[in-house]
Amino acid sequence: MYLHSRMRGFLPAAIALLLCVSGCADDAPNNKEVSAQEVSQISAPADGTMSKDGLVKKDSTKGALPADPYRLPDDRLQTYAENLYIANCMKQSGYEYPVQTYDWNDPATPLENAPGYSGRFTVAKAQAYGYHRAPSKRREEWLKVVEQKNQLLKDPAADKTFMACSEKLRSSGVFKASDKLEGDVAPYVNDVSKLPAVRAAAQRWRKCMAPQGITDLPEEPQMAQSVATKFGLGQPDGDDTATDTNVSAEEIKLAVADAKCREQSGYEQLVYDLQWVGQEQILARDPNYWQARLKLVRQATNEYKTYINTHRNG
């Protein structure tokens, strides 16, 4: 899977079932999902508990899940390596292709697996940014790189070279372990929203939110379309990152009320707990498959590191 033309995922804080987000591997086991009814009979461990394989600490705020390490390498690393390949290829034709770097040795930016779940929408998040995305220095850097790429590729000859180098990357086999992964595999729990306990929690949230007078309030906790429109969120080609000027006191007030209602309803914690328990079950069903996939993820990670260390100086 190649990420050189894609940004690192910045997902909205919405509650949704996990899906195979970038194409499930063809050889993935057929049992990568489990019914919510089955999972609901099992008590979830408390936040702070380690997964059974000892690789993930349960944290509903961050959204970490047991299968995260088995999915894909850190895409900051992957994007850096693949963009570096493109840059070195285009340099042979006289083009300076911009690349966003990533230092995995920096204690502030260690390697990590992207959480499989968006994490709870907390009062602290709402007080700081309303419904907006938290500011990110890396995102700001990425946007600058994207603008530089767009300017470069306005030149038809540069764009043609870029496409040729991209195809060369796809066929090169330079990242063999990543090729074997064949995309993401995200185990998930089916029909969570149909469970009586989940429906009851959703209704508690709606009742709590009733005084806000939102006419298109969703059936389950998430931002209403009218709210998104009012605060300029989720717009095509828009940027939902919080700044010093785009988060109003009105938005923060509503977001805080929403976060409190979500907390009081217990909805987000309940759904997260179900996903945690479900993933533990799925991983236990076919340990040989998942261990082999984990080995590939680690091999791919090392391939990216080696390539970067060898080629980042041109």
Short mmCIF file of N, CA and C in Angstrom, two decimals, residues 125-265:
data_model
loop_
_atom_site.label_atom_id
_atom_site.label_comp_id
_atom_site.label_asym_id
_atom_site.label_seq_id
_atom_site.Cartn_x
_atom_site.Cartn_y
_atom_site.Cartn_z
N LYS A 125 -11.30 18.16 25.83
CA LYS A 125 -11.16 18.45 24.40
C LYS A 125 -12.12 19.55 23.97
N ALA A 126 -13.35 19.47 24.45
CA ALA A 126 -14.35 20.46 24.07
C ALA A 126 -13.99 21.85 24.59
N GLN A 127 -13.49 21.93 25.82
CA GLN A 127 -13.11 23.22 26.40
C GLN A 127 -11.94 23.85 25.64
N ALA A 128 -11.05 23.02 25.14
CA ALA A 128 -9.86 23.52 24.45
C ALA A 128 -10.14 23.92 23.01
N TYR A 129 -10.94 23.10 22.27
CA TYR A 129 -11.06 23.30 20.83
C TYR A 129 -12.49 23.26 20.30
N GLY A 130 -13.49 23.16 21.19
CA GLY A 130 -14.85 23.02 20.71
C GLY A 130 -14.98 21.72 19.94
N TYR A 131 -15.59 21.80 18.76
CA TYR A 131 -15.69 20.62 17.89
C TYR A 131 -14.53 20.55 16.90
N HIS A 132 -13.63 21.52 16.95
CA HIS A 132 -12.52 21.56 16.01
C HIS A 132 -11.44 20.53 16.36
N ARG A 133 -10.60 20.28 15.41
CA ARG A 133 -9.46 19.38 15.61
C ARG A 133 -8.35 20.12 16.35
N ALA A 134 -7.66 19.42 17.22
CA ALA A 134 -6.55 20.03 17.95
C ALA A 134 -5.46 20.47 16.97
N PRO A 135 -4.83 21.60 17.23
CA PRO A 135 -3.74 22.06 16.36
C PRO A 135 -2.60 21.04 16.34
N SER A 136 -1.91 20.98 15.22
CA SER A 136 -0.82 20.03 15.06
C SER A 136 0.29 20.68 14.25
N LYS A 137 1.46 20.76 14.84
CA LYS A 137 2.61 21.32 14.13
C LYS A 137 2.90 20.48 12.89
N ARG A 138 2.79 19.18 13.03
CA ARG A 138 3.06 18.31 11.89
C ARG A 138 2.07 18.55 10.76
N ARG A 139 0.82 18.76 11.10
CA ARG A 139 -0.19 19.04 10.07
C ARG A 139 0.13 20.35 9.36
N GLU A 140 0.54 21.36 10.11
CA GLU A 140 0.90 22.63 9.50
C GLU A 140 2.06 22.44 8.51
N GLU A 141 3.03 21.64 8.91
CA GLU A 141 4.16 21.36 8.02
C GLU A 141 3.68 20.61 6.79
N TRP A 142 2.79 19.65 7.00
CA TRP A 142 2.28 18.86 5.89
C TRP A 142 1.54 19.74 4.88
N LEU A 143 0.73 20.67 5.36
CA LEU A 143 -0.01 21.55 4.46
C LEU A 143 0.94 22.39 3.60
N LYS A 144 2.05 22.81 4.17
CA LYS A 144 3.04 23.57 3.40
C LYS A 144 3.67 22.69 2.32
N VAL A 145 3.97 21.44 2.69
CA VAL A 145 4.54 20.51 1.72
C VAL A 145 3.55 20.24 0.59
N VAL A 146 2.28 20.07 0.94
CA VAL A 146 1.25 19.83 -0.07
C VAL A 146 1.17 21.00 -1.05
N GLU A 147 1.22 22.21 -0.54
CA GLU A 147 1.19 23.39 -1.41
C GLU A 147 2.40 23.42 -2.34
N GLN A 148 3.57 23.06 -1.81
CA GLN A 148 4.77 23.01 -2.64
C GLN A 148 4.64 21.94 -3.73
N LYS A 149 4.06 20.79 -3.37
CA LYS A 149 3.86 19.73 -4.36
C LYS A 149 2.89 20.18 -5.44
N ASN A 150 1.81 20.83 -5.02
CA ASN A 150 0.82 21.29 -5.98
C ASN A 150 1.43 22.27 -6.97
N GLN A 151 2.26 23.16 -6.48
CA GLN A 151 2.91 24.12 -7.35
C GLN A 151 3.84 23.42 -8.34
N LEU A 152 4.60 22.44 -7.84
CA LEU A 152 5.53 21.72 -8.70
C LEU A 152 4.79 20.96 -9.80
N LEU A 153 3.70 20.29 -9.42
CA LEU A 153 3.01 19.41 -10.36
C LEU A 153 2.07 20.13 -11.30
N LYS A 154 2.00 21.47 -11.19
CA LYS A 154 1.28 22.24 -12.20
C LYS A 154 2.01 22.18 -13.54
N ASP A 155 3.29 21.92 -13.48
CA ASP A 155 4.11 21.75 -14.68
C ASP A 155 3.80 20.35 -15.25
N PRO A 156 3.23 20.27 -16.46
CA PRO A 156 2.86 18.97 -17.03
C PRO A 156 4.03 17.99 -17.09
N ALA A 157 5.21 18.49 -17.39
CA ALA A 157 6.37 17.60 -17.45
C ALA A 157 6.71 17.03 -16.07
N ALA A 158 6.61 17.88 -15.05
CA ALA A 158 6.88 17.41 -13.69
C ALA A 158 5.83 16.41 -13.26
N ASP A 159 4.58 16.67 -13.62
CA ASP A 159 3.50 15.76 -13.27
C ASP A 159 3.68 14.41 -13.95
N LYS A 160 4.10 14.43 -15.19
CA LYS A 160 4.36 13.19 -15.92
C LYS A 160 5.49 12.41 -15.26
N THR A 161 6.53 13.13 -14.82
CA THR A 161 7.65 12.47 -14.14
C THR A 161 7.19 11.89 -12.81
N PHE A 162 6.36 12.64 -12.10
CA PHE A 162 5.82 12.16 -10.82
C PHE A 162 5.04 10.86 -11.02
N MET A 163 4.19 10.82 -12.04
CA MET A 163 3.39 9.61 -12.29
C MET A 163 4.29 8.43 -12.65
N ALA A 164 5.32 8.70 -13.41
CA ALA A 164 6.25 7.63 -13.78
C ALA A 164 7.00 7.10 -12.57
N CYS A 165 7.42 8.01 -11.70
CA CYS A 165 8.13 7.60 -10.48
C CYS A 165 7.20 6.85 -9.54
N SER A 166 5.93 7.26 -9.49
CA SER A 166 4.95 6.56 -8.65
C SER A 166 4.76 5.13 -9.13
N GLU A 167 4.66 4.98 -10.43
CA GLU A 167 4.51 3.64 -11.00
C GLU A 167 5.76 2.81 -10.74
N LYS A 168 6.91 3.45 -10.83
CA LYS A 168 8.17 2.75 -10.55
C LYS A 168 8.20 2.26 -9.11
N LEU A 169 7.70 3.09 -8.19
CA LEU A 169 7.63 2.69 -6.79
C LEU A 169 6.74 1.47 -6.62
N ARG A 170 5.58 1.50 -7.27
CA ARG A 170 4.63 0.40 -7.12
C ARG A 170 5.20 -0.92 -7.64
N SER A 171 6.01 -0.85 -8.67
CA SER A 171 6.52 -2.08 -9.28
C SER A 171 7.93 -2.45 -8.84
N SER A 172 8.53 -1.60 -8.00
CA SER A 172 9.95 -1.79 -7.65
C SER A 172 10.20 -2.96 -6.71
N GLY A 173 9.25 -3.24 -5.83
CA GLY A 173 9.46 -4.27 -4.82
C GLY A 173 10.45 -3.86 -3.75
N VAL A 174 10.71 -2.55 -3.64
CA VAL A 174 11.70 -2.09 -2.67
C VAL A 174 11.19 -2.27 -1.23
N PHE A 175 9.88 -2.23 -1.06
CA PHE A 175 9.30 -2.43 0.27
C PHE A 175 8.51 -3.74 0.26
N LYS A 176 9.22 -4.84 0.30
CA LYS A 176 8.63 -6.16 0.10
C LYS A 176 7.64 -6.53 1.21
N ALA A 177 7.98 -6.24 2.46
CA ALA A 177 7.09 -6.62 3.56
C ALA A 177 5.79 -5.84 3.49
N SER A 178 5.87 -4.56 3.15
CA SER A 178 4.66 -3.75 3.02
C SER A 178 3.77 -4.28 1.90
N ASP A 179 4.38 -4.70 0.79
CA ASP A 179 3.61 -5.27 -0.30
C ASP A 179 2.85 -6.51 0.15
N LYS A 180 3.47 -7.32 0.99
CA LYS A 180 2.83 -8.55 1.48
C LYS A 180 1.66 -8.25 2.40
N LEU A 181 1.70 -7.11 3.08
CA LEU A 181 0.59 -6.76 3.98
C LEU A 181 -0.70 -6.51 3.20
N GLU A 182 -0.57 -6.02 1.97
CA GLU A 182 -1.73 -5.82 1.08
C GLU A 182 -2.84 -5.00 1.73
N GLY A 183 -2.47 -3.94 2.42
CA GLY A 183 -3.49 -3.06 2.98
C GLY A 183 -3.83 -3.35 4.43
N ASP A 184 -4.78 -2.61 4.92
CA ASP A 184 -5.15 -2.64 6.34
C ASP A 184 -6.14 -3.76 6.63
N VAL A 185 -6.09 -4.27 7.84
CA VAL A 185 -7.08 -5.21 8.33
C VAL A 185 -7.52 -4.72 9.71
N ALA A 186 -8.78 -4.34 9.83
CA ALA A 186 -9.27 -3.80 11.09
C ALA A 186 -10.42 -4.65 11.62
N PRO A 187 -10.18 -5.50 12.59
CA PRO A 187 -11.26 -6.29 13.18
C PRO A 187 -12.32 -5.36 13.79
N TYR A 188 -13.55 -5.77 13.75
CA TYR A 188 -14.59 -4.91 14.29
C TYR A 188 -15.75 -5.73 14.84
N VAL A 189 -16.59 -5.05 15.59
CA VAL A 189 -17.77 -5.67 16.21
C VAL A 189 -19.00 -5.24 15.43
N ASN A 190 -19.79 -6.22 15.00
CA ASN A 190 -20.99 -5.96 14.22
C ASN A 190 -22.17 -5.53 15.08
N ASP A 191 -22.99 -4.66 14.52
CA ASP A 191 -24.32 -4.35 15.08
C ASP A 191 -24.29 -3.83 16.51
N VAL A 192 -23.27 -3.05 16.84
CA VAL A 192 -23.19 -2.48 18.18
C VAL A 192 -24.43 -1.63 18.49
N SER A 193 -24.86 -0.84 17.51
CA SER A 193 -25.97 0.09 17.76
C SER A 193 -27.30 -0.61 18.01
N LYS A 194 -27.37 -1.92 17.73
CA LYS A 194 -28.62 -2.66 17.96
C LYS A 194 -28.75 -3.20 19.38
N LEU A 195 -27.67 -3.17 20.13
CA LEU A 195 -27.75 -3.68 21.50
C LEU A 195 -28.64 -2.79 22.36
N PRO A 196 -29.51 -3.37 23.18
CA PRO A 196 -30.38 -2.57 24.03
C PRO A 196 -29.62 -1.58 24.92
N ALA A 197 -28.48 -2.02 25.47
CA ALA A 197 -27.71 -1.14 26.35
C ALA A 197 -27.16 0.06 25.58
N VAL A 198 -26.75 -0.16 24.35
CA VAL A 198 -26.22 0.93 23.52
C VAL A 198 -27.34 1.87 23.11
N ARG A 199 -28.48 1.31 22.73
CA ARG A 199 -29.63 2.16 22.36
C ARG A 199 -30.07 3.00 23.55
N ALA A 200 -30.08 2.40 24.74
CA ALA A 200 -30.49 3.13 25.93
C ALA A 200 -29.52 4.27 26.23
N ALA A 201 -28.22 4.02 26.05
CA ALA A 201 -27.22 5.06 26.28
C ALA A 201 -27.38 6.19 25.28
N ALA A 202 -27.70 5.84 24.02
CA ALA A 202 -27.92 6.86 22.99
C ALA A 202 -29.12 7.72 23.35
N GLN A 203 -30.16 7.10 23.86
CA GLN A 203 -31.35 7.85 24.25
C GLN A 203 -31.07 8.77 25.44
N ARG A 204 -30.22 8.32 26.35
CA ARG A 204 -29.85 9.19 27.48
C ARG A 204 -29.13 10.43 26.96
N TRP A 205 -28.27 10.23 25.97
CA TRP A 205 -27.56 11.38 25.38
C TRP A 205 -28.54 12.33 24.71
N ARG A 206 -29.48 11.80 23.96
CA ARG A 206 -30.46 12.66 23.26
C ARG A 206 -31.31 13.44 24.26
N LYS A 207 -31.70 12.80 25.33
CA LYS A 207 -32.50 13.47 26.36
C LYS A 207 -31.69 14.58 27.02
N CYS A 208 -30.44 14.30 27.29
CA CYS A 208 -29.56 15.28 27.92
C CYS A 208 -29.33 16.47 26.99
N MET A 209 -29.28 16.23 25.68
CA MET A 209 -29.01 17.28 24.70
C MET A 209 -30.26 18.05 24.29
N ALA A 210 -31.44 17.59 24.69
CA ALA A 210 -32.69 18.21 24.26
C ALA A 210 -32.75 19.73 24.53
N PRO A 211 -32.26 20.20 25.69
CA PRO A 211 -32.32 21.64 25.95
C PRO A 211 -31.52 22.50 24.96
N GLN A 212 -30.63 21.88 24.19
CA GLN A 212 -29.83 22.65 23.23
C GLN A 212 -30.64 23.02 21.99
N GLY A 213 -31.80 22.39 21.80
CA GLY A 213 -32.69 22.77 20.71
C GLY A 213 -32.16 22.45 19.32
N ILE A 214 -31.39 21.39 19.18
CA ILE A 214 -30.84 21.00 17.87
C ILE A 214 -31.88 20.14 17.15
N THR A 215 -32.45 20.68 16.09
CA THR A 215 -33.57 20.01 15.42
C THR A 215 -33.17 18.74 14.69
N ASP A 216 -31.92 18.66 14.25
CA ASP A 216 -31.47 17.46 13.51
C ASP A 216 -30.49 16.63 14.36
N LEU A 217 -30.74 16.59 15.64
CA LEU A 217 -29.88 15.83 16.54
C LEU A 217 -29.83 14.37 16.11
N PRO A 218 -28.63 13.80 15.89
CA PRO A 218 -28.52 12.40 15.43
C PRO A 218 -29.06 11.42 16.46
N GLU A 219 -29.31 10.20 15.99
CA GLU A 219 -29.80 9.15 16.88
C GLU A 219 -28.73 8.71 17.87
N GLU A 220 -27.47 8.83 17.48
CA GLU A 220 -26.36 8.44 18.34
C GLU A 220 -25.40 9.62 18.49
N PRO A 221 -24.62 9.65 19.57
CA PRO A 221 -23.74 10.78 19.83
C PRO A 221 -22.77 11.10 18.70
N GLN A 222 -22.99 12.22 18.07
CA GLN A 222 -22.08 12.79 17.09
C GLN A 222 -22.58 14.19 16.77
N MET A 223 -21.76 14.97 16.10
CA MET A 223 -22.12 16.34 15.80
C MET A 223 -23.21 16.39 14.74
N ALA A 224 -24.25 17.18 14.98
CA ALA A 224 -25.33 17.34 14.02
C ALA A 224 -24.84 18.11 12.80
N GLN A 225 -25.46 17.86 11.65
CA GLN A 225 -25.07 18.56 10.43
C GLN A 225 -25.28 20.05 10.56
N SER A 226 -26.36 20.44 11.22
CA SER A 226 -26.63 21.88 11.38
C SER A 226 -25.56 22.55 12.22
N VAL A 227 -25.02 21.83 13.20
CA VAL A 227 -23.94 22.36 14.04
C VAL A 227 -22.66 22.49 13.22
N ALA A 228 -22.37 21.46 12.43
CA ALA A 228 -21.18 21.51 11.58
C ALA A 228 -21.24 22.70 10.62
N THR A 229 -22.40 22.90 10.03
CA THR A 229 -22.58 24.01 9.09
C THR A 229 -22.43 25.35 9.80
N LYS A 230 -23.01 25.47 10.97
CA LYS A 230 -22.96 26.72 11.72
C LYS A 230 -21.55 27.13 12.07
N PHE A 231 -20.73 26.15 12.41
CA PHE A 231 -19.36 26.45 12.84
C PHE A 231 -18.32 26.20 11.75
N GLY A 232 -18.79 25.99 10.52
CA GLY A 232 -17.88 25.87 9.38
C GLY A 232 -17.04 24.61 9.39
N LEU A 233 -17.61 23.52 9.87
CA LEU A 233 -16.85 22.26 9.98
C LEU A 233 -17.28 21.27 8.90
N GLY A 234 -16.34 20.41 8.51
CA GLY A 234 -16.65 19.37 7.55
C GLY A 234 -16.94 19.87 6.15
N GLN A 235 -16.41 21.04 5.81
CA GLN A 235 -16.66 21.61 4.49
C GLN A 235 -15.67 21.05 3.46
N PRO A 236 -16.10 20.89 2.20
CA PRO A 236 -15.17 20.43 1.15
C PRO A 236 -13.95 21.35 1.07
N ASP A 237 -12.78 20.75 1.07
CA ASP A 237 -11.52 21.50 1.00
C ASP A 237 -11.30 22.41 2.21
N GLY A 238 -12.09 22.19 3.27
CA GLY A 238 -11.93 23.00 4.47
C GLY A 238 -10.91 22.39 5.42
N ASP A 239 -10.55 23.16 6.44
CA ASP A 239 -9.61 22.70 7.45
C ASP A 239 -10.25 22.88 8.81
N ASP A 240 -10.53 21.77 9.48
CA ASP A 240 -11.23 21.83 10.77
C ASP A 240 -10.29 22.01 11.95
N THR A 241 -9.03 22.34 11.71
CA THR A 241 -8.08 22.54 12.80
C THR A 241 -8.38 23.83 13.55
N ALA A 242 -8.33 23.76 14.87
CA ALA A 242 -8.58 24.94 15.69
C ALA A 242 -7.46 25.96 15.53
N THR A 243 -7.85 27.24 15.50
CA THR A 243 -6.89 28.35 15.50
C THR A 243 -7.30 29.33 16.59
N ASP A 244 -6.57 30.44 16.68
CA ASP A 244 -6.90 31.45 17.69
C ASP A 244 -8.19 32.19 17.37
N THR A 245 -8.67 32.06 16.14
CA THR A 245 -9.82 32.88 15.73
C THR A 245 -11.05 32.10 15.28
N ASN A 246 -10.94 30.79 15.02
CA ASN A 246 -12.09 30.10 14.42
C ASN A 246 -12.93 29.28 15.39
N VAL A 247 -12.62 29.32 16.68
CA VAL A 247 -13.43 28.61 17.67
C VAL A 247 -14.10 29.63 18.57
N SER A 248 -15.40 29.78 18.42
CA SER A 248 -16.15 30.79 19.16
C SER A 248 -16.53 30.30 20.55
N ALA A 249 -16.87 31.24 21.41
CA ALA A 249 -17.36 30.90 22.74
C ALA A 249 -18.65 30.10 22.65
N GLU A 250 -19.47 30.42 21.66
CA GLU A 250 -20.72 29.69 21.46
C GLU A 250 -20.46 28.23 21.12
N GLU A 251 -19.48 27.99 20.25
CA GLU A 251 -19.14 26.61 19.89
C GLU A 251 -18.62 25.85 21.09
N ILE A 252 -17.74 26.47 21.86
CA ILE A 252 -17.18 25.80 23.04
C ILE A 252 -18.28 25.46 24.04
N LYS A 253 -19.21 26.38 24.24
CA LYS A 253 -20.30 26.15 25.19
C LYS A 253 -21.13 24.94 24.78
N LEU A 254 -21.48 24.86 23.48
CA LEU A 254 -22.27 23.73 23.00
C LEU A 254 -21.46 22.44 23.05
N ALA A 255 -20.20 22.50 22.65
CA ALA A 255 -19.36 21.30 22.65
C ALA A 255 -19.17 20.75 24.06
N VAL A 256 -19.00 21.63 25.03
CA VAL A 256 -18.84 21.20 26.41
C VAL A 256 -20.12 20.53 26.91
N ALA A 257 -21.27 21.12 26.58
CA ALA A 257 -22.55 20.51 26.96
C ALA A 257 -22.68 19.12 26.33
N ASP A 258 -22.29 19.02 25.07
CA ASP A 258 -22.35 17.74 24.36
C ASP A 258 -21.42 16.71 25.03
N ALA A 259 -20.19 17.13 25.32
CA ALA A 259 -19.23 16.21 25.94
C ALA A 259 -19.73 15.72 27.30
N LYS A 260 -20.34 16.62 28.07
CA LYS A 260 -20.89 16.23 29.37
C LYS A 260 -22.02 15.22 29.21
N CYS A 261 -22.87 15.44 28.19
CA CYS A 261 -23.97 14.52 27.94
C CYS A 261 -23.45 13.15 27.49
N ARG A 262 -22.42 13.15 26.69
CA ARG A 262 -21.84 11.88 26.25
C ARG A 262 -21.26 11.13 27.45
N GLU A 263 -20.59 11.88 28.32
CA GLU A 263 -19.99 11.26 29.51
C GLU A 263 -21.08 10.70 30.42
N GLN A 264 -22.14 11.48 30.64
CA GLN A 264 -23.21 11.04 31.52
C GLN A 264 -23.98 9.85 30.96
N SER A 265 -24.11 9.81 29.64
CA SER A 265 -24.85 8.71 29.02
C SER A 265 -24.08 7.39 29.07
#
